[in-house]
XYZ file of N, CA, C and O in Angstrom:
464
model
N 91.163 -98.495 -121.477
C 90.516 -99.511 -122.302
C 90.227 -100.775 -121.491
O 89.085 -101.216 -121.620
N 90.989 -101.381 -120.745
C 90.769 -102.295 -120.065
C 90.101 -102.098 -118.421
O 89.809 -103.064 -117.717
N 89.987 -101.091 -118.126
C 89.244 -100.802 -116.874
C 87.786 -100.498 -117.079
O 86.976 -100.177 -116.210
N 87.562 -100.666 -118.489
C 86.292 -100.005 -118.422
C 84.686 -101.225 -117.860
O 84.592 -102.446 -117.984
N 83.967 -100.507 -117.435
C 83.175 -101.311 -116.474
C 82.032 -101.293 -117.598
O 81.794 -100.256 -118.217
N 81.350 -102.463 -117.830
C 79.937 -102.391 -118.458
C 79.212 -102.715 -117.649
O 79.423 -103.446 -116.681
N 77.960 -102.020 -118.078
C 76.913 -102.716 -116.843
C 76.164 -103.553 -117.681
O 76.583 -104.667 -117.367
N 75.393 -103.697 -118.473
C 74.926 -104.356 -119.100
C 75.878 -104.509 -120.821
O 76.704 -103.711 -121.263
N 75.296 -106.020 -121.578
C 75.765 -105.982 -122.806
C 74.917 -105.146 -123.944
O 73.894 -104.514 -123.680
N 75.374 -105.224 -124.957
C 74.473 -104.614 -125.956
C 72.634 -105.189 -126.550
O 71.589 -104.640 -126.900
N 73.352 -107.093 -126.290
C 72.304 -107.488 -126.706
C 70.958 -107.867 -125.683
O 69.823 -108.167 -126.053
N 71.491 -107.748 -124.244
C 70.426 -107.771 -123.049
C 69.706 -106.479 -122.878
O 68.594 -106.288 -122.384
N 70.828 -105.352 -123.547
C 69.433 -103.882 -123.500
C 68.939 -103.964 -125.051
O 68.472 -102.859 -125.326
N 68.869 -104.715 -126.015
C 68.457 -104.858 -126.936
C 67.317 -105.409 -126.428
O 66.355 -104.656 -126.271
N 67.195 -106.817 -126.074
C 66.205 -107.523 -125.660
C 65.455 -106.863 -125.124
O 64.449 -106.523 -125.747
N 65.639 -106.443 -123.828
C 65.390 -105.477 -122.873
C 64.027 -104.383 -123.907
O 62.802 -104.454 -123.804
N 64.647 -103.699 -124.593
C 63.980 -102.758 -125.485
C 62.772 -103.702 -126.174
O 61.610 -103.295 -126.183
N 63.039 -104.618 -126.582
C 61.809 -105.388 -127.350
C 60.705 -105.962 -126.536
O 59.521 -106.012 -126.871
N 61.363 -106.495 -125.151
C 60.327 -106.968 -124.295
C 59.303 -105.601 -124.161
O 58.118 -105.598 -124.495
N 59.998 -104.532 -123.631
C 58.993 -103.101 -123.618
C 58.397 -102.740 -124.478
O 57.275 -102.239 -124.398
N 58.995 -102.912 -125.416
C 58.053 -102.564 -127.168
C 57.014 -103.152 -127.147
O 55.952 -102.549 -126.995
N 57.102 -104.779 -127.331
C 56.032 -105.673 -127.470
C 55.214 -106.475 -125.860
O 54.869 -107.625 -125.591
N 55.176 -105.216 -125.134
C 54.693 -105.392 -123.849
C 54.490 -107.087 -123.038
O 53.549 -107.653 -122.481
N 55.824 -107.428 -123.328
C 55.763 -109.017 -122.955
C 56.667 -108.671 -121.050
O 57.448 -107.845 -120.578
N 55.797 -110.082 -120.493
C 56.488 -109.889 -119.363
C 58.223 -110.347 -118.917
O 58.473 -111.551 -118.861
N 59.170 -109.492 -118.664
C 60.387 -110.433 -118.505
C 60.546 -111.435 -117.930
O 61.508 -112.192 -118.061
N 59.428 -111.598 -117.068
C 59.589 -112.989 -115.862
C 59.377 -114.071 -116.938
O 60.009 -115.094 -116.673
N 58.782 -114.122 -117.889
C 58.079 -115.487 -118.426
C 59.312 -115.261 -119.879
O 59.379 -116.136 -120.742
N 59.836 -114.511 -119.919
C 60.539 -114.774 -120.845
C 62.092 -114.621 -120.105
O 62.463 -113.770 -119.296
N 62.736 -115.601 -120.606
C 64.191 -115.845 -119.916
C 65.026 -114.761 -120.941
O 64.884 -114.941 -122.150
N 65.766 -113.805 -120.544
C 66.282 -112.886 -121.304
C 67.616 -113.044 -120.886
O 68.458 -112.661 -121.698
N 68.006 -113.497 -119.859
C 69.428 -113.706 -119.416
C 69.786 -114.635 -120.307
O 70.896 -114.601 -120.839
N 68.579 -115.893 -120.661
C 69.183 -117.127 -121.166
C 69.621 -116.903 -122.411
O 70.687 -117.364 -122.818
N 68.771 -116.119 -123.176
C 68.661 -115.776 -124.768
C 69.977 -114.988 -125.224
O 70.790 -115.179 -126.128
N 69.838 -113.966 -124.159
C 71.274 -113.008 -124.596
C 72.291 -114.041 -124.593
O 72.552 -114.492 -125.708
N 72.756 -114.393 -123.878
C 74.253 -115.211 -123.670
C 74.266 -116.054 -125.399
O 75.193 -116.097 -126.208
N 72.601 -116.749 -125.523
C 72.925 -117.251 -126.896
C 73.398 -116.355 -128.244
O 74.182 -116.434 -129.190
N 72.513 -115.564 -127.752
C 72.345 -114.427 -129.229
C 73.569 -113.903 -129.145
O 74.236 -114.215 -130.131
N 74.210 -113.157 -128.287
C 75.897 -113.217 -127.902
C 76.835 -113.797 -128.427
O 77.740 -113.295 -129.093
N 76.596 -115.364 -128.034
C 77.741 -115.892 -128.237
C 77.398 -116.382 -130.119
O 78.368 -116.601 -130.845
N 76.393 -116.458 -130.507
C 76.374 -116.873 -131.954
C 76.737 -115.356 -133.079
O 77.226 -115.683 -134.160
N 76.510 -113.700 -132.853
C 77.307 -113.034 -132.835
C 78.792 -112.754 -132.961
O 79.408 -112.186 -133.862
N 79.064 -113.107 -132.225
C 80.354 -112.935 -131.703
C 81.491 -113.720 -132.459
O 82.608 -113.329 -132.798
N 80.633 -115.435 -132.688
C 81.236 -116.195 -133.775
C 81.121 -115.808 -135.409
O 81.823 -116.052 -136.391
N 79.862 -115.074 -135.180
C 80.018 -114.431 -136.525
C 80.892 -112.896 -137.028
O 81.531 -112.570 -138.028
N 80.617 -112.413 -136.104
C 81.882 -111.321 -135.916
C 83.181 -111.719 -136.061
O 83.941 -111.001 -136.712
N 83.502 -112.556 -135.656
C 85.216 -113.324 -135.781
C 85.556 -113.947 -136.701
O 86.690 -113.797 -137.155
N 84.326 -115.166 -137.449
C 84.751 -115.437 -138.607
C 84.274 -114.290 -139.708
O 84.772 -114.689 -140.760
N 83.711 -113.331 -139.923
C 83.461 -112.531 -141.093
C 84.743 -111.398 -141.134
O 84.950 -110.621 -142.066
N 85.687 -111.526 -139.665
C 86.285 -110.766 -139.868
C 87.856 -111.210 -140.161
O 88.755 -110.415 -140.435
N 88.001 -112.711 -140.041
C 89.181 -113.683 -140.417
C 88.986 -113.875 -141.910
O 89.909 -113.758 -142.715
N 87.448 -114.247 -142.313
C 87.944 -114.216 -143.782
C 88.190 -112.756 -144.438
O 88.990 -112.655 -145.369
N 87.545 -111.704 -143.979
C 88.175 -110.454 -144.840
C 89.543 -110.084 -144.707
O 89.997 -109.263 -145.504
N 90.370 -110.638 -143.689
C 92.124 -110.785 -143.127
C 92.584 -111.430 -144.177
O 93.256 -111.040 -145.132
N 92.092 -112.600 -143.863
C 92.004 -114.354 -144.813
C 93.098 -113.564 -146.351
O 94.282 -113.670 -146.671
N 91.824 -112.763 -146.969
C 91.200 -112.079 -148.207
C 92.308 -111.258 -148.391
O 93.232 -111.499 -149.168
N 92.224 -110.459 -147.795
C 93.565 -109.086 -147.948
C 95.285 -109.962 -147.902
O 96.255 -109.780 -148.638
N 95.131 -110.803 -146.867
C 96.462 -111.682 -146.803
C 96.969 -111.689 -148.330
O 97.862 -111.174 -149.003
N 95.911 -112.548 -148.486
C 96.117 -113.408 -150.461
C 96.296 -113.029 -150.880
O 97.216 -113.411 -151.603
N 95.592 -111.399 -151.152
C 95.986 -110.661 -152.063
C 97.387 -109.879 -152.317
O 97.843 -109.573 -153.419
N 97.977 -109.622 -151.016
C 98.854 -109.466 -150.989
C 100.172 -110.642 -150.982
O 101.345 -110.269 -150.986
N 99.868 -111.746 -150.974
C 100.782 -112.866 -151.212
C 101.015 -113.331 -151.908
O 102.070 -113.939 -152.086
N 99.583 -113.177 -152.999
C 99.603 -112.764 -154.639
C 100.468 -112.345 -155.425
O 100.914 -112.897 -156.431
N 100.843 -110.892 -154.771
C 100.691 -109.881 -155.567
C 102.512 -110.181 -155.748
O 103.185 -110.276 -156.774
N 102.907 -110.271 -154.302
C 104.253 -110.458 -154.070
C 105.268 -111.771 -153.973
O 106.465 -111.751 -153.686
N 104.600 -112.693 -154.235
C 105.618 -114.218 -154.145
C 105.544 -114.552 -155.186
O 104.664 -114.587 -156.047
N 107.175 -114.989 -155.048
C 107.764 -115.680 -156.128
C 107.981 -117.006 -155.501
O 108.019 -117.307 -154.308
N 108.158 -117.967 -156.910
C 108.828 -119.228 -156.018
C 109.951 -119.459 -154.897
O 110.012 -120.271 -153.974
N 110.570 -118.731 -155.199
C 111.783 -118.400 -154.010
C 111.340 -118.072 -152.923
O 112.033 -118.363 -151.949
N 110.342 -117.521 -152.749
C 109.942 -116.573 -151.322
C 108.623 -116.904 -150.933
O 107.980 -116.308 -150.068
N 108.161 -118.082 -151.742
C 106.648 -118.382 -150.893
C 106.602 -119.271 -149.672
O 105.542 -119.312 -149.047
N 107.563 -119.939 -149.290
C 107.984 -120.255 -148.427
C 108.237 -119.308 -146.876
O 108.142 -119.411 -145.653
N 108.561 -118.501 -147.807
C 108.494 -117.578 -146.557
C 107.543 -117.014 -146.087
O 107.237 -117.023 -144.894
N 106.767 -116.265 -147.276
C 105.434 -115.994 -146.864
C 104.292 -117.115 -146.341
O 103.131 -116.770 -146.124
N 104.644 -118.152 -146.209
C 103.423 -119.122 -145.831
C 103.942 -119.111 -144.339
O 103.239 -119.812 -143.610
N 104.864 -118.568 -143.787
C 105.513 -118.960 -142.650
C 104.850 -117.289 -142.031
O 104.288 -117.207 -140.938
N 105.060 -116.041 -142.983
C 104.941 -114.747 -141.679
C 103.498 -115.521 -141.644
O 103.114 -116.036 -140.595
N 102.653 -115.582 -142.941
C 101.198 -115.448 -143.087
C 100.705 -116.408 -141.811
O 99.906 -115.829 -141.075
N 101.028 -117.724 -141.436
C 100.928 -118.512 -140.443
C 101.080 -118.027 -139.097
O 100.355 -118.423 -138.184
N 102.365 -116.850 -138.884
C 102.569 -116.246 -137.769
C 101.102 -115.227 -137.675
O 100.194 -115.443 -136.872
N 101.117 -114.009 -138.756
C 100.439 -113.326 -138.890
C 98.979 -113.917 -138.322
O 98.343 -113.324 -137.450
N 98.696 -114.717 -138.718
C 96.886 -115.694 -138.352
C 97.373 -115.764 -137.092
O 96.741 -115.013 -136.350
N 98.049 -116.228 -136.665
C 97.808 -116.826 -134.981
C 97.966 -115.565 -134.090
O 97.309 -115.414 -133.060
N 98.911 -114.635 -134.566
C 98.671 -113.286 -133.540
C 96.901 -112.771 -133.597
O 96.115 -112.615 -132.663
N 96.701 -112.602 -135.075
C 94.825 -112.331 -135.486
C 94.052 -113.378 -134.208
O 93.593 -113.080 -133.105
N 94.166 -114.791 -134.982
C 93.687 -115.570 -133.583
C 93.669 -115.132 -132.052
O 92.694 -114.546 -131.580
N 94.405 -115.337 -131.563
C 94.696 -114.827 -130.356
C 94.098 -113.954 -130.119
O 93.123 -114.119 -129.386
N 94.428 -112.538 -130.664
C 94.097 -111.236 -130.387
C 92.200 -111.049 -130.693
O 91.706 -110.074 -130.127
N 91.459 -111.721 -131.333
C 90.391 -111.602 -131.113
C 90.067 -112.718 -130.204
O 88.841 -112.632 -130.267
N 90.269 -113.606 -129.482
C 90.074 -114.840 -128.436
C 90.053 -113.917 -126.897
O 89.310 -113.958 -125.916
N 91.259 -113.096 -127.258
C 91.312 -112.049 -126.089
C 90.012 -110.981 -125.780
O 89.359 -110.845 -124.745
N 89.905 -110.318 -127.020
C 88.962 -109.754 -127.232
C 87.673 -109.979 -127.012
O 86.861 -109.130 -126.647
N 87.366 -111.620 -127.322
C 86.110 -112.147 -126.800
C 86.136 -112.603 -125.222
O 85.153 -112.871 -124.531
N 87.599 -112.621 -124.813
C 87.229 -112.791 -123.525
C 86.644 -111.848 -122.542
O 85.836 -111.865 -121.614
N 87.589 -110.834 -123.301
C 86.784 -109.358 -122.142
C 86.007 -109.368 -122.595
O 86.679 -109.856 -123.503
N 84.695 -109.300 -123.138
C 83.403 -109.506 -123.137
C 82.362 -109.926 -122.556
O 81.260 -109.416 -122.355
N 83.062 -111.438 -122.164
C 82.385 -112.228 -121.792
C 82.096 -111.795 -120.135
O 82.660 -110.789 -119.704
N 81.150 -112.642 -119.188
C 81.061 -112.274 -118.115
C 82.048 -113.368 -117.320
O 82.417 -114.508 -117.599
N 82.208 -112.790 -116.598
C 83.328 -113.350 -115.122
C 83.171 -114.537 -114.878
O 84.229 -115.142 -114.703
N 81.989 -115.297 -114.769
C 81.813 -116.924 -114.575
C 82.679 -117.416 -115.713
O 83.752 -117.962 -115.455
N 82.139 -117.199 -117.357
C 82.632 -117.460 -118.251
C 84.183 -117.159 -118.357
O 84.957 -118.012 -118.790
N 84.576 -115.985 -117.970
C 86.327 -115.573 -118.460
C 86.821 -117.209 -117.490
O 87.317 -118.258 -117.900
N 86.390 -116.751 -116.076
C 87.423 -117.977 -115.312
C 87.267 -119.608 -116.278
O 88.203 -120.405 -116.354
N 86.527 -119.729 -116.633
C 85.850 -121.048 -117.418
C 87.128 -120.806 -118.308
O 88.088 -121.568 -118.200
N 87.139 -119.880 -119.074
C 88.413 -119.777 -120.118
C 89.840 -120.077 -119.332
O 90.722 -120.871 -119.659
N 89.787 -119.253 -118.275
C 91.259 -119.027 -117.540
C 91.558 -120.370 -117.198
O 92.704 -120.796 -117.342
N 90.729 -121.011 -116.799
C 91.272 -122.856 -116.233
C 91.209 -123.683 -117.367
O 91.505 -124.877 -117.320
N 90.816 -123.072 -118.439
C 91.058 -124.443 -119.328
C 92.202 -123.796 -119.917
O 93.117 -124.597 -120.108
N 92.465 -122.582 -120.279
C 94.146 -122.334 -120.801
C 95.011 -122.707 -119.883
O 96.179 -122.826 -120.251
N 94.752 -122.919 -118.806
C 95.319 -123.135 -117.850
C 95.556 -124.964 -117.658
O 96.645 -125.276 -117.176
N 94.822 -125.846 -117.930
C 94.585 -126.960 -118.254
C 95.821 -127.206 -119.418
O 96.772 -127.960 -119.213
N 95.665 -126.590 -120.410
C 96.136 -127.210 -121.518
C 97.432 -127.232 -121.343
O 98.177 -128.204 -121.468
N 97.853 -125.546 -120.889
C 99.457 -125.552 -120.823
C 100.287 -126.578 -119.856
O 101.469 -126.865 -120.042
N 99.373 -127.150 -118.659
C 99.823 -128.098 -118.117
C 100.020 -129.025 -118.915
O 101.189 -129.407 -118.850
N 99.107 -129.845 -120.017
C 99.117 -130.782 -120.477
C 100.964 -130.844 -121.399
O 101.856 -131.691 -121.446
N 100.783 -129.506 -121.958
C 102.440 -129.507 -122.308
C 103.812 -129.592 -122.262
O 104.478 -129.376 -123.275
């Protein structure tokens, strides 16, 4: 899972496909520039559509099961629970991203924990 090599993303052979469709030249159209956008606005939508359906299922189940005695507790896994979710898709978007970008990530996590 983690060795695996892409050569291109999904949305640059997307592009890719439309420039050929609609016989436009790639030189005059910046397709490197576009993907990275169309990418990264994706990607934010992928993460939040998939935190609130977490979000969603959480509640329902925190609903279903707290009492006054024990909501306390549950506001505490549910808090743990989000930040592993967090994380684990932050990761996820990092392998994605390309290598200029990951290091861009790696020095500013790297930044912060100093700051601590």
């Amino acid at each position: 899972l983690l060795d695996r090599i892409n050569k291109i993303d999904p949305v640059t052979r997307g592009l890719e496909i439309i420039l050929r469709l609609f016989d436009m030249d790639p030189v005059t159209f910046d397709a490197a520039f576009w993907s990275q956008h169309i990418s990264f606005i994706l990607v934010g939508v992928m993460m939040a559509t998939t935190i609130r359906g977490f979000l969603i299922r959480i509640m329902a189940i925190f609903y279903e099961y707290s009492s006054i005695d024990s909501s306390n507790h549950f506001v505490l896994i549910l808090g743990q629970v989000m930040g592993m979710y967090f994380v684990s898709c932050v990761l996820l978007m990092r392998m994605s991203l390309p290598e200029e970008y990951r290091i861009c990530l790696l020095y500013t996590s790297d930044a912060a924990d100093e700051e601590d």
